[in-house]
mmCIF file of C-alpha atoms and ligand atoms in Angstrom:
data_model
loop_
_atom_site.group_PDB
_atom_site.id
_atom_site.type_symbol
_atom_site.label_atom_id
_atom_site.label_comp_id
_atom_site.label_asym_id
_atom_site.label_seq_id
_atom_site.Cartn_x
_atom_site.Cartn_y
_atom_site.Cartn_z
ATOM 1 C CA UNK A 6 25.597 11.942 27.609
ATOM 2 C CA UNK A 7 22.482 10.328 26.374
ATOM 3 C CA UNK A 8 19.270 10.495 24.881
ATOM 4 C CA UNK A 9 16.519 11.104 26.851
ATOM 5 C CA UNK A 10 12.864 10.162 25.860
ATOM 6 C CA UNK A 11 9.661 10.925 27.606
ATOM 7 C CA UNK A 12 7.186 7.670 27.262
ATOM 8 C CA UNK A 13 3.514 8.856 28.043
ATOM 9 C CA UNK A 14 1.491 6.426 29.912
ATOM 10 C CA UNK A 15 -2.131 6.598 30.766
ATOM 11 C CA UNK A 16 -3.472 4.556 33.474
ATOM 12 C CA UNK A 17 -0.491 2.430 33.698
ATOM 13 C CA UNK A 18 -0.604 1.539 29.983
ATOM 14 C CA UNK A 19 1.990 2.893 27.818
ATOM 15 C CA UNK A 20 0.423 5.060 25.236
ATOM 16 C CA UNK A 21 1.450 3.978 21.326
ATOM 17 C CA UNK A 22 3.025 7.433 20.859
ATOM 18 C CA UNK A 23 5.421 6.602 23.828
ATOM 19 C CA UNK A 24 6.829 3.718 21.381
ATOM 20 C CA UNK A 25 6.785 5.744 18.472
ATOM 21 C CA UNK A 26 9.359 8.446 20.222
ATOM 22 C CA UNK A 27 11.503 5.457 21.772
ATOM 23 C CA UNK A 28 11.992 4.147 18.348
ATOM 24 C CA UNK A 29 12.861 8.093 17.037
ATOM 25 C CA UNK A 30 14.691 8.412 20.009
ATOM 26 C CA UNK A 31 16.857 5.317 19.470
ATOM 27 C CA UNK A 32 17.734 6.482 16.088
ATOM 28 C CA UNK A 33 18.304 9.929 17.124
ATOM 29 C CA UNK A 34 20.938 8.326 19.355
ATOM 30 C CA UNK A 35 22.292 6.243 16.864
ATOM 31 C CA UNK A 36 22.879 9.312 15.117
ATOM 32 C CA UNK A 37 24.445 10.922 18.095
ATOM 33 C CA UNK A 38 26.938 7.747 19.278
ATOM 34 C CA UNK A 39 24.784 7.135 22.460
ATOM 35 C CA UNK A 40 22.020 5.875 24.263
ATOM 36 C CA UNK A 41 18.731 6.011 25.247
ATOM 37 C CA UNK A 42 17.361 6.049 28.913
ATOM 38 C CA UNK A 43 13.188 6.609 28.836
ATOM 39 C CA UNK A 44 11.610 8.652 31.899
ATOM 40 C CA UNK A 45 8.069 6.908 32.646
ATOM 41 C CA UNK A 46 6.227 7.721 35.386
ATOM 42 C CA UNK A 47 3.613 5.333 37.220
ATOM 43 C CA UNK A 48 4.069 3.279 34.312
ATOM 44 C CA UNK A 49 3.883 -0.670 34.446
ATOM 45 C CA UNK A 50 5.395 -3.387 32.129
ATOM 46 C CA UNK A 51 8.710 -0.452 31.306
ATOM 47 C CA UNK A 52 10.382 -3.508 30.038
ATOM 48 C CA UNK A 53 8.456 -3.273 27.220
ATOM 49 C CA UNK A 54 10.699 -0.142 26.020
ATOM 50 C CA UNK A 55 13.651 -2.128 25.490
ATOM 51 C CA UNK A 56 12.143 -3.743 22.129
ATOM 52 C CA UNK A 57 11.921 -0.132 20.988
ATOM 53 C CA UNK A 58 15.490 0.769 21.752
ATOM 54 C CA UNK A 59 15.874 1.901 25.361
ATOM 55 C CA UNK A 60 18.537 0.540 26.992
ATOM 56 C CA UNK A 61 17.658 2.147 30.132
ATOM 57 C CA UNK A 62 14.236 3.409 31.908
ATOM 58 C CA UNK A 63 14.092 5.421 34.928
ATOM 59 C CA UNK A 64 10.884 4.722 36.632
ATOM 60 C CA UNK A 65 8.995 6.724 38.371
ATOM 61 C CA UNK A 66 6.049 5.964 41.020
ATOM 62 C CA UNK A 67 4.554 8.436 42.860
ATOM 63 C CA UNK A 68 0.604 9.529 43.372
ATOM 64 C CA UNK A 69 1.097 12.834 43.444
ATOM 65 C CA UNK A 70 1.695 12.067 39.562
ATOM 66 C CA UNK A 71 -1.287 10.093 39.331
ATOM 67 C CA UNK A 72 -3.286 12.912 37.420
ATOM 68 C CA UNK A 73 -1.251 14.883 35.019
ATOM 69 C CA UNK A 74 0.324 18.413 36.012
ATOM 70 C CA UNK A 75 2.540 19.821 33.777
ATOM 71 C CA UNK A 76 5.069 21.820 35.891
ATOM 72 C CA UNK A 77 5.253 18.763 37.850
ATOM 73 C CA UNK A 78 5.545 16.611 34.750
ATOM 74 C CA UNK A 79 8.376 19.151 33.523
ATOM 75 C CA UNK A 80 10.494 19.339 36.102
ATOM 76 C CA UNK A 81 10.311 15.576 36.608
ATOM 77 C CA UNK A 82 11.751 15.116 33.201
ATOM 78 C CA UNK A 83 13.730 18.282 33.583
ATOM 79 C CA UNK A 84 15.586 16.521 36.864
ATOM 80 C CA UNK A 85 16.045 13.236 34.606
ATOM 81 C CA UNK A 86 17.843 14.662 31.711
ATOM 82 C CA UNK A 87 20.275 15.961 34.393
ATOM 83 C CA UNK A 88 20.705 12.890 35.832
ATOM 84 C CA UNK A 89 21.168 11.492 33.058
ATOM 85 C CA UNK A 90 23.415 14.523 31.285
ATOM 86 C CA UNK A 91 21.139 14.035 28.318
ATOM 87 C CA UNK A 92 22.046 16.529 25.303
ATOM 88 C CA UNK A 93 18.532 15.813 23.678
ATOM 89 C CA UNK A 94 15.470 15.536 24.934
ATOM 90 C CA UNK A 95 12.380 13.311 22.675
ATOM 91 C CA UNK A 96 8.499 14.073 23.373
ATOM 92 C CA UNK A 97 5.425 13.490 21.350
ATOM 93 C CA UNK A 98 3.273 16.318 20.136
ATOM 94 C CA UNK A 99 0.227 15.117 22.609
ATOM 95 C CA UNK A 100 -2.080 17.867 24.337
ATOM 96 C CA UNK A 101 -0.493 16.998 27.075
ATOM 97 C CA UNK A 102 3.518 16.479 25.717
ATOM 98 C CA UNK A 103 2.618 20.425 24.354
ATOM 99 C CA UNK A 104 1.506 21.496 27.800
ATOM 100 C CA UNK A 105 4.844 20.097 29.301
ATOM 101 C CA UNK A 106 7.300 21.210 26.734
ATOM 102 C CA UNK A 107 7.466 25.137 26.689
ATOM 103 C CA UNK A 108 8.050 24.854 30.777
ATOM 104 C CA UNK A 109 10.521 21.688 30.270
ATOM 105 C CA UNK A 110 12.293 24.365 27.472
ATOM 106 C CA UNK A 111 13.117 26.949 30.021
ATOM 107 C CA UNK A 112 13.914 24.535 32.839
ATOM 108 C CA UNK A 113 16.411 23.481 30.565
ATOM 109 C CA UNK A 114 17.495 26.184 28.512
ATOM 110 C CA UNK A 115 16.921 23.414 25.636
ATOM 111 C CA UNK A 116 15.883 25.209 22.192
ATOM 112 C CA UNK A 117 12.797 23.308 21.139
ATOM 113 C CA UNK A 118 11.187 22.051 18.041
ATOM 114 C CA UNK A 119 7.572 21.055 17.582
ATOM 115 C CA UNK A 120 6.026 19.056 15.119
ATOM 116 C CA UNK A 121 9.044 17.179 14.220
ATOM 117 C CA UNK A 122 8.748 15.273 11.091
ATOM 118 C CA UNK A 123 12.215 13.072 11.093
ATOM 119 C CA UNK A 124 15.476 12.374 12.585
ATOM 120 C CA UNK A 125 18.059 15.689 11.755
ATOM 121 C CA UNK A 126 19.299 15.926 8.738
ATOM 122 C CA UNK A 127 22.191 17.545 10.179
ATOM 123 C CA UNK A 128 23.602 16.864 14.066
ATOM 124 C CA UNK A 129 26.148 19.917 13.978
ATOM 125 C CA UNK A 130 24.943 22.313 13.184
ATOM 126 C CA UNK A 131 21.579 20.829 15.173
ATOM 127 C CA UNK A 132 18.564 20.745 11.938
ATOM 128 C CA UNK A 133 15.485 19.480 12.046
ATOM 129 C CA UNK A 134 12.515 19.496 9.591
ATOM 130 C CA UNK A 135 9.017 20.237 11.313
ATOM 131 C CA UNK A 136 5.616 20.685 9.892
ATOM 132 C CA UNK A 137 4.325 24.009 9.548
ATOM 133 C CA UNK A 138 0.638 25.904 8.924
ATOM 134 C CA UNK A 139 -1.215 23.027 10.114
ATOM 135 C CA UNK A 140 1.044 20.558 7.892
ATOM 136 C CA UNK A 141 0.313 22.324 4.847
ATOM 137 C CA UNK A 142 4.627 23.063 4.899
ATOM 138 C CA UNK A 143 7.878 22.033 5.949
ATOM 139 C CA UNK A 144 10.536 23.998 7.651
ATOM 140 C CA UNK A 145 13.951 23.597 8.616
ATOM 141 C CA UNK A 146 14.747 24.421 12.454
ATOM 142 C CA UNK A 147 18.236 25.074 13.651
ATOM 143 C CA UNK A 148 18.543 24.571 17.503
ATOM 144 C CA UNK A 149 21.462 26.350 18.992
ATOM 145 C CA UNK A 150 21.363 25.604 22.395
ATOM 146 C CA UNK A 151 23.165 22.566 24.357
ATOM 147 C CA UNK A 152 20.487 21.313 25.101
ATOM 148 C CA UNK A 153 17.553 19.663 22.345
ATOM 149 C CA UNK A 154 13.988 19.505 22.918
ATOM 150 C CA UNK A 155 12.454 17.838 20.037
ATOM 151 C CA UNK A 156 8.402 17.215 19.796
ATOM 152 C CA UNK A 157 8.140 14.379 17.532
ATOM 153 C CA UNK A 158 4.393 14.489 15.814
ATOM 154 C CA UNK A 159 2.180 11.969 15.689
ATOM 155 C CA UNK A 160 2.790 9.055 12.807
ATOM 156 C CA UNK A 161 5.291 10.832 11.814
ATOM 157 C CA UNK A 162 8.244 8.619 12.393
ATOM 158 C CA UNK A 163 6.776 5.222 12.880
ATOM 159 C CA UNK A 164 6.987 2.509 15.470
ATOM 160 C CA UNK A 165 10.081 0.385 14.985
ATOM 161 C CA UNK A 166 10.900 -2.770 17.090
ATOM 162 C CA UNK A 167 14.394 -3.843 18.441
ATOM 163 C CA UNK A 168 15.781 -6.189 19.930
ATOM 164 C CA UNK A 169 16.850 -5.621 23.300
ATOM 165 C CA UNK A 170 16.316 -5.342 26.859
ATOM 166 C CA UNK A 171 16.120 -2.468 29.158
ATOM 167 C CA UNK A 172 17.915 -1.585 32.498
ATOM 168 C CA UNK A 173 15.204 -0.486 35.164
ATOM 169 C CA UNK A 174 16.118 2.047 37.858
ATOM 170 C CA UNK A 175 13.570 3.747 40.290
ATOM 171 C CA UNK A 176 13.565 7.452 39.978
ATOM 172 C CA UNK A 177 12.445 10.120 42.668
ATOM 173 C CA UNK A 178 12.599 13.551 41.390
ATOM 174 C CA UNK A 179 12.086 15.990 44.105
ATOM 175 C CA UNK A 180 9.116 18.094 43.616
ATOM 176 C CA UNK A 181 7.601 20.237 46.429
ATOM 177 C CA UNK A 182 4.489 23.102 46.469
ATOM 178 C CA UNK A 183 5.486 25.030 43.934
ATOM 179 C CA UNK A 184 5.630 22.126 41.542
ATOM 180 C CA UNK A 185 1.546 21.588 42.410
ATOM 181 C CA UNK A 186 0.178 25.559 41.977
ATOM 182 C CA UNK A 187 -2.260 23.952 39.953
ATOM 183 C CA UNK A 188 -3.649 20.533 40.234
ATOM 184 C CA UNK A 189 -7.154 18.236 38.884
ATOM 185 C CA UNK A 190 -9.675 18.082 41.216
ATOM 186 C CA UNK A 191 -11.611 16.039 39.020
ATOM 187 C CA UNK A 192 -11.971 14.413 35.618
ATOM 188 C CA UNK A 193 -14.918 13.830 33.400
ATOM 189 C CA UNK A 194 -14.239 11.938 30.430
ATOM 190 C CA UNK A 195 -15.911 11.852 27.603
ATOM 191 C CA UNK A 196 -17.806 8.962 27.186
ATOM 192 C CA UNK A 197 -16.888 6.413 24.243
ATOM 193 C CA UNK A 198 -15.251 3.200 23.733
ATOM 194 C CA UNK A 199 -12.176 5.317 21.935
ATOM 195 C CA UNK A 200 -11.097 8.492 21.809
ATOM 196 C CA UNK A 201 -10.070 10.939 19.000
ATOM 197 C CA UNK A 202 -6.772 11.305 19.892
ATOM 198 C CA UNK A 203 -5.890 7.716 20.395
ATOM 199 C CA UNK A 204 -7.907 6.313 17.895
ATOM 200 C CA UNK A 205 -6.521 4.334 15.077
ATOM 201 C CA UNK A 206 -9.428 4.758 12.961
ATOM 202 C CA UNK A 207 -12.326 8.154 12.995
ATOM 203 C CA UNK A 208 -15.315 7.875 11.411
ATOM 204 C CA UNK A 209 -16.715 11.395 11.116
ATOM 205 C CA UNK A 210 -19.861 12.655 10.395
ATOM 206 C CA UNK A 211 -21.066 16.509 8.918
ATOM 207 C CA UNK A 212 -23.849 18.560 7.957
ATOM 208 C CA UNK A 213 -24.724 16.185 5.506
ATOM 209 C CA UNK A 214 -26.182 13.383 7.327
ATOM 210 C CA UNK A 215 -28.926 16.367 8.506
ATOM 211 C CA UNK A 216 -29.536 15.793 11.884
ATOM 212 C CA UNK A 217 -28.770 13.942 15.115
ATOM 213 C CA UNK A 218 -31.688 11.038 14.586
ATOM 214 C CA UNK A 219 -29.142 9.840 11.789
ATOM 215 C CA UNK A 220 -25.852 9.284 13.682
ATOM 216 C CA UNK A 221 -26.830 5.858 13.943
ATOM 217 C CA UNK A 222 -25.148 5.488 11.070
ATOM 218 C CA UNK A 223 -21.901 6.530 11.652
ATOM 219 C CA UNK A 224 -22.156 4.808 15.083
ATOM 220 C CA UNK A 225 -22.527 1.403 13.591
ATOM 221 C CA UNK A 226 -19.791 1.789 11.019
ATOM 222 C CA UNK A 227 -17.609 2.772 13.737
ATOM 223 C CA UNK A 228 -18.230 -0.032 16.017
ATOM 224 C CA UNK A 229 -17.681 -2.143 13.065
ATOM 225 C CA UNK A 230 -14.268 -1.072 12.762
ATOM 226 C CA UNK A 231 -13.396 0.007 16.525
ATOM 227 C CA UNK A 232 -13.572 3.338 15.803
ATOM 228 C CA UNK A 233 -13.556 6.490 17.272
ATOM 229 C CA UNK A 234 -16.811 8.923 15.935
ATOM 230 C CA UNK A 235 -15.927 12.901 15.333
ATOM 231 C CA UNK A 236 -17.940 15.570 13.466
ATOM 232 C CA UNK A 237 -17.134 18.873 11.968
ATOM 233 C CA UNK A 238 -17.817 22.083 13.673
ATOM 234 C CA UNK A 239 -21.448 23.131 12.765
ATOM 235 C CA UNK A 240 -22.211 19.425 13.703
ATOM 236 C CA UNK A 241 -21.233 20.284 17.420
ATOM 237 C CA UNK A 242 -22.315 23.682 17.289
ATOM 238 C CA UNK A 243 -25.782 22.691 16.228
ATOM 239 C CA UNK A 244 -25.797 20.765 19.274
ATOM 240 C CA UNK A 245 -26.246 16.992 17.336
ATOM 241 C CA UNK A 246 -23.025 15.957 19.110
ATOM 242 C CA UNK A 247 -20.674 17.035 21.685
ATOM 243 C CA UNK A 248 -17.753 19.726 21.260
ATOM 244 C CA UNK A 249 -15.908 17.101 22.671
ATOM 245 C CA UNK A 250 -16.173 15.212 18.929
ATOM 246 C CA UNK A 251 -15.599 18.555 16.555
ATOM 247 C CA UNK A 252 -12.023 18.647 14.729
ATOM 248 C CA UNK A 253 -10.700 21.288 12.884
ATOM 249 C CA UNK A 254 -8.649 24.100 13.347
ATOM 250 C CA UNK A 255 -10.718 25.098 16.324
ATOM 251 C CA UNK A 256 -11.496 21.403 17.495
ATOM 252 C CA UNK A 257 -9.135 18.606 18.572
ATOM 253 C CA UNK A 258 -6.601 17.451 15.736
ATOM 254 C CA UNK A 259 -6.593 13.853 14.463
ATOM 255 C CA UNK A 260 -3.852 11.882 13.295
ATOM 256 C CA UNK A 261 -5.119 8.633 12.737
ATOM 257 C CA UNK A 262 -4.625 6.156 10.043
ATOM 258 C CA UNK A 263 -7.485 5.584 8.353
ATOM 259 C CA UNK A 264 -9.920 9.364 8.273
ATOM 260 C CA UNK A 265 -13.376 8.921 7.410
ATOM 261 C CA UNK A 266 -15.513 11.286 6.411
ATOM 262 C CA UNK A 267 -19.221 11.247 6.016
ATOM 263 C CA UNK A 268 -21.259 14.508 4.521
ATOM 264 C CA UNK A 269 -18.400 16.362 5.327
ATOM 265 C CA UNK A 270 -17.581 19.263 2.409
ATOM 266 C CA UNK A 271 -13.782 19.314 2.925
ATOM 267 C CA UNK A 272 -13.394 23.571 4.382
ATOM 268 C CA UNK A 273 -9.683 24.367 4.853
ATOM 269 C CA UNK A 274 -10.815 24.908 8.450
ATOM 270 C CA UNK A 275 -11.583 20.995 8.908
ATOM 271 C CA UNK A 276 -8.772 19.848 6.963
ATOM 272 C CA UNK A 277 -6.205 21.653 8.878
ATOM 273 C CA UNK A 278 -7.288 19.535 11.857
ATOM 274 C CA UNK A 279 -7.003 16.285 9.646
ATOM 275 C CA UNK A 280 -4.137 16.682 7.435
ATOM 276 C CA UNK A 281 -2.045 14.430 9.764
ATOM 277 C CA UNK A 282 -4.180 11.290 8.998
ATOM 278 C CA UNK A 283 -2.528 9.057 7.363
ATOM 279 C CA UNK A 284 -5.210 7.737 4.754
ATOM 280 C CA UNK A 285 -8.692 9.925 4.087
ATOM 281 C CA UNK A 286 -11.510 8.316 2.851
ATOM 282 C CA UNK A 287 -14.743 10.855 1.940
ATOM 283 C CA UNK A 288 -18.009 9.827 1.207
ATOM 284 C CA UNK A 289 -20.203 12.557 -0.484
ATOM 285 C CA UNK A 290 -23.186 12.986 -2.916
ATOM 286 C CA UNK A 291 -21.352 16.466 -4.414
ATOM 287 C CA UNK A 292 -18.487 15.186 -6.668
ATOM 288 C CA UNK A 293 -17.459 18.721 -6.705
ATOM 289 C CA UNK A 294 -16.916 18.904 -2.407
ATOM 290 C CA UNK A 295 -13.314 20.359 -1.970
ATOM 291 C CA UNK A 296 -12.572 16.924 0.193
ATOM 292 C CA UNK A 297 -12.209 14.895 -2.532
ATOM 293 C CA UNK A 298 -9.272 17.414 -3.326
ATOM 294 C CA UNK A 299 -7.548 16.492 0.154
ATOM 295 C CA UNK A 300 -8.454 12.760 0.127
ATOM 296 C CA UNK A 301 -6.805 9.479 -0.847
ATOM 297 C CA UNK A 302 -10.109 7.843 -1.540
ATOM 298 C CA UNK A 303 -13.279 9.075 -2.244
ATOM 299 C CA UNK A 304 -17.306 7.979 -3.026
ATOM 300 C CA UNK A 305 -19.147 10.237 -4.723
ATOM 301 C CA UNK A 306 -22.793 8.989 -3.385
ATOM 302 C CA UNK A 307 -25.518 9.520 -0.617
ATOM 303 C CA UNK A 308 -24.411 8.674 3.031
ATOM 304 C CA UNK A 309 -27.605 6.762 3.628
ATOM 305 C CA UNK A 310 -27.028 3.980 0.787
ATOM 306 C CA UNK A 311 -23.499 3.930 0.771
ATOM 307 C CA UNK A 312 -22.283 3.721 4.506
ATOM 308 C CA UNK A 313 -24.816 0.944 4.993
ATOM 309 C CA UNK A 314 -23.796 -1.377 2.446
ATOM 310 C CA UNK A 315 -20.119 -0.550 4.038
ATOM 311 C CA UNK A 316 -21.101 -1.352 7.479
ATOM 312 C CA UNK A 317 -22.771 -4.902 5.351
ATOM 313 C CA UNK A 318 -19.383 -5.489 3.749
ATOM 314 C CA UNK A 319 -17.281 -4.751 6.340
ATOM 315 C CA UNK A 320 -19.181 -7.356 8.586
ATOM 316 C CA UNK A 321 -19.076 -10.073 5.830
ATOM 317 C CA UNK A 322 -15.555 -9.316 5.826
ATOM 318 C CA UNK A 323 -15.000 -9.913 9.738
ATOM 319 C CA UNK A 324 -17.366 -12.894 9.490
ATOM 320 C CA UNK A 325 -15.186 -14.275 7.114
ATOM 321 C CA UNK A 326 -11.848 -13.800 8.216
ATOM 322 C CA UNK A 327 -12.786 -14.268 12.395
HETATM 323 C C1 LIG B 9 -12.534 30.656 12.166
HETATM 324 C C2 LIG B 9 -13.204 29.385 11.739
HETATM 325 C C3 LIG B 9 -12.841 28.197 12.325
HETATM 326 C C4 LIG B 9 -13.441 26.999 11.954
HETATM 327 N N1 LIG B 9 -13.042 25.825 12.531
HETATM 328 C C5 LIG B 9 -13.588 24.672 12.098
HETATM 329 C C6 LIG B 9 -13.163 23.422 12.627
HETATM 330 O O1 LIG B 9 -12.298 23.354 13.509
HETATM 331 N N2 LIG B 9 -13.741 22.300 12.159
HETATM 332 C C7 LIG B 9 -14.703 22.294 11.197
HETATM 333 O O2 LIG B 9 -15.180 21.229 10.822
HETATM 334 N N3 LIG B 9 -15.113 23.468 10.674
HETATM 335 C C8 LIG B 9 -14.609 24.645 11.106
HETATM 336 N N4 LIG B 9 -15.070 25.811 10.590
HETATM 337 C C9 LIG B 9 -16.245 25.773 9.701
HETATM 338 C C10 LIG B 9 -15.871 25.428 8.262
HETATM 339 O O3 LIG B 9 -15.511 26.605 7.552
HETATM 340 C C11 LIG B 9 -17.067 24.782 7.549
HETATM 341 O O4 LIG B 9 -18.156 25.656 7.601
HETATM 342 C C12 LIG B 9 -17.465 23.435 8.157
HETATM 343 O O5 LIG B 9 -16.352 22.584 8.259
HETATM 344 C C13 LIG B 9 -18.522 22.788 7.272
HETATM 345 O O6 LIG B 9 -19.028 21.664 7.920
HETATM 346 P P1 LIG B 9 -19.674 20.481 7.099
HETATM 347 O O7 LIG B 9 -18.723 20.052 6.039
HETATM 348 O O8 LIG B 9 -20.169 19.480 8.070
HETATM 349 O O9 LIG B 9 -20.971 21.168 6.467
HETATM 350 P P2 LIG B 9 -21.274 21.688 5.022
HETATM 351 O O10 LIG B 9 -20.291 22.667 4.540
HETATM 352 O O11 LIG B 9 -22.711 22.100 5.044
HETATM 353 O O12 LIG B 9 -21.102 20.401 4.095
HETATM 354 C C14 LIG B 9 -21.955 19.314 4.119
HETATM 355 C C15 LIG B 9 -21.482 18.352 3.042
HETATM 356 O O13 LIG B 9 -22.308 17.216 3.051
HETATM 357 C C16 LIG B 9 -22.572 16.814 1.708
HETATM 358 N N5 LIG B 9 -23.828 16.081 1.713
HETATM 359 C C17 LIG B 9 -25.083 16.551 1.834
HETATM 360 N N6 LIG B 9 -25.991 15.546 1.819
HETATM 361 C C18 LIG B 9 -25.269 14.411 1.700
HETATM 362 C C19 LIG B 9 -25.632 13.034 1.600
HETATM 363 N N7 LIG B 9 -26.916 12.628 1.659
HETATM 364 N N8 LIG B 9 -24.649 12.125 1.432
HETATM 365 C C20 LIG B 9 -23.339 12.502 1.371
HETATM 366 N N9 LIG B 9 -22.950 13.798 1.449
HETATM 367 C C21 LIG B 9 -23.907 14.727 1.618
HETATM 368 C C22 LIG B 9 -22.632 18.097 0.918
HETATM 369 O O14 LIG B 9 -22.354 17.859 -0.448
HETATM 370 C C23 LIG B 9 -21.559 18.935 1.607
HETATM 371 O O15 LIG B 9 -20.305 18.769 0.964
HETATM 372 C C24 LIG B 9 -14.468 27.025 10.957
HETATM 373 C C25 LIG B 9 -14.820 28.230 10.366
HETATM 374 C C26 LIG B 9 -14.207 29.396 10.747
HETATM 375 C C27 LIG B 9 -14.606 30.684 10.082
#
């Protein structure tokens, strides 16, 4: 019996999420009385895991993982947690983590529980609390099953170092045709120093900043802080950025640490795509904009005198502390 954690890698790299469910996973273990063992595939540096609590890490290397496929992805995991006899399976809430688990679920006949927000508050019966209506609620999931399949969301938990080392063992599931029904034939990624989902910091931009010739502005302030830039919806619909930058509801969620939002009024539609930031800054010249409801910080003020004396400050700042 162990725990078994899935630690998502892109391009070799180990994403930060992947350390975030080792240290949940470790925990969860604790919990339990066992141990963790991590499934990577065509990671490098797996080592790494063990000062996040894995004690073991079955490695996998093969190109026909190279670009992500989630039946392939699932039963890889699904054949490790056999292996391994896990009773509980850890996975982030990523695009691509949600893709995997519903198949992973019925390869395993493991209940599963998205959006997990900590470690169970009970083991037997199996409860877990998971965010609900776009984080606006709690609830409490029972999972019946022998098998677990908890989706840990983002930030939720927290990245906690251990000390320790982990065992590394080479690990060929056996996947054939029907495994690759589907498969990427090619990739075009948006362009951008760092991306939405990733990104530590957004710097978002709405309606107010009134066109595309001003986005300057939130480009500088989020080089300044090695940002990631979004916009709300009518800001991609009107064509002055890409859809591949609109959150929301309806656009990619961000869960971040630091939210900012420029000319952005604050609709429930936006925030639902936000909530999971940890801190929300808004800047806007309407003190009555419902954002300054949602957000820990907030200037009331126009856009175009307060984010550049920001962008000023924040580069005195560096200067000063290089
Ligand atoms: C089904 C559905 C799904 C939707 N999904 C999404 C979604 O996923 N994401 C999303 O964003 N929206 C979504 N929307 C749209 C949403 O309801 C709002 O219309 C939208 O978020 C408003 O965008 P905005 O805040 O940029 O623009 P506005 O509502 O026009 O707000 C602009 C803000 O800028 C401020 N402002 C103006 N000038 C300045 C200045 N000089 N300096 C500082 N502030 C200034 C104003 O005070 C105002 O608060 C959805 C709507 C529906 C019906």
């Amino acid at each position: 019996m162990s725990v078994l954690v899935y630690t998502e890698s892109e391009n070799g790299k180990f994403k930060k999420t992947a350390f975030e469910v080792a240290s949940y996973a470790k925990e969860l273990a604790d919990q339990l009385g066992t141990s963790v063992t991590a499934i990577s595939i065509n990671a490098e540096n797996t080592n790494e895991l063990g000062s996040y609590g894995v004690e073991k890490v079955l490695n996998v290397s093969n190109d026909q993982l190279n670009d992500f496929n989630a039946k392939a992805y699932a039963s890889t995991i699904k054949q490790a947690a056999e292996k391994e006899n896990s009773t509980a399976v850890v996975i982030s809430s990523s695009a691509d983590s949600k893709f995997i688990s519903p198949i992973l679920s019925v390869y395993l006949n493991a209940g599963y529980a998205s959006n997990v927000v900590a470690l169970p508050e009970s083991t037997a019966p199996f409860r877990v609390k998971r965010a609900a209506f776009t984080n606006k609620a709690f609830n409490v999931t029972e999972i019946n099953t022998d098998v677990k399949l908890i989706g840990l969301s983002k930030n939720s938990f927290g990245i906690k170092e251990n000390s320790g080392a982990a065992n590394e063992e080479s690990f060929s599931p056996e996947l054939d045709d029907a495994n690759f029904t589907s498969k990427v034939t090619a990739v075009d990624k948006a362009v951008g120093t760092v991306t939405i989902a990733d990104a530590e910091v957004v710097v978002s931009g709405g309606r107010g900043l009134k066109g595309p010739e001003n986005w300057g502005l939130i480009e500088d302030l989020a080089q300044t802080l090695g940002a990631a830039t979004a916009c709300s919806k009518p800001v991609s619909d009107l064509g002055w950025r890409p859809h591949s930058e609109h959150v929301g509801q309806t656009g990619k969620p961000v869960a971040s640490n630091l939210y900012i939002a420029i000319g952005i009024s604050g609709a429930i539609q936006h925030l639902a795509g936000i909530n999971s930031s940890k801190v929300k800054v808004v800047i806007n010249n309407d003190a009555e904009a419902p954002f300054f409801k949602a957000a820990d910080y907030g200037v009331v003020g126009d856009a175009f005198e307060v984010v550049p004396q920001l962008i000023e400050k924040l580069k005195e700042f560096k200067a000063q502390n290089a």
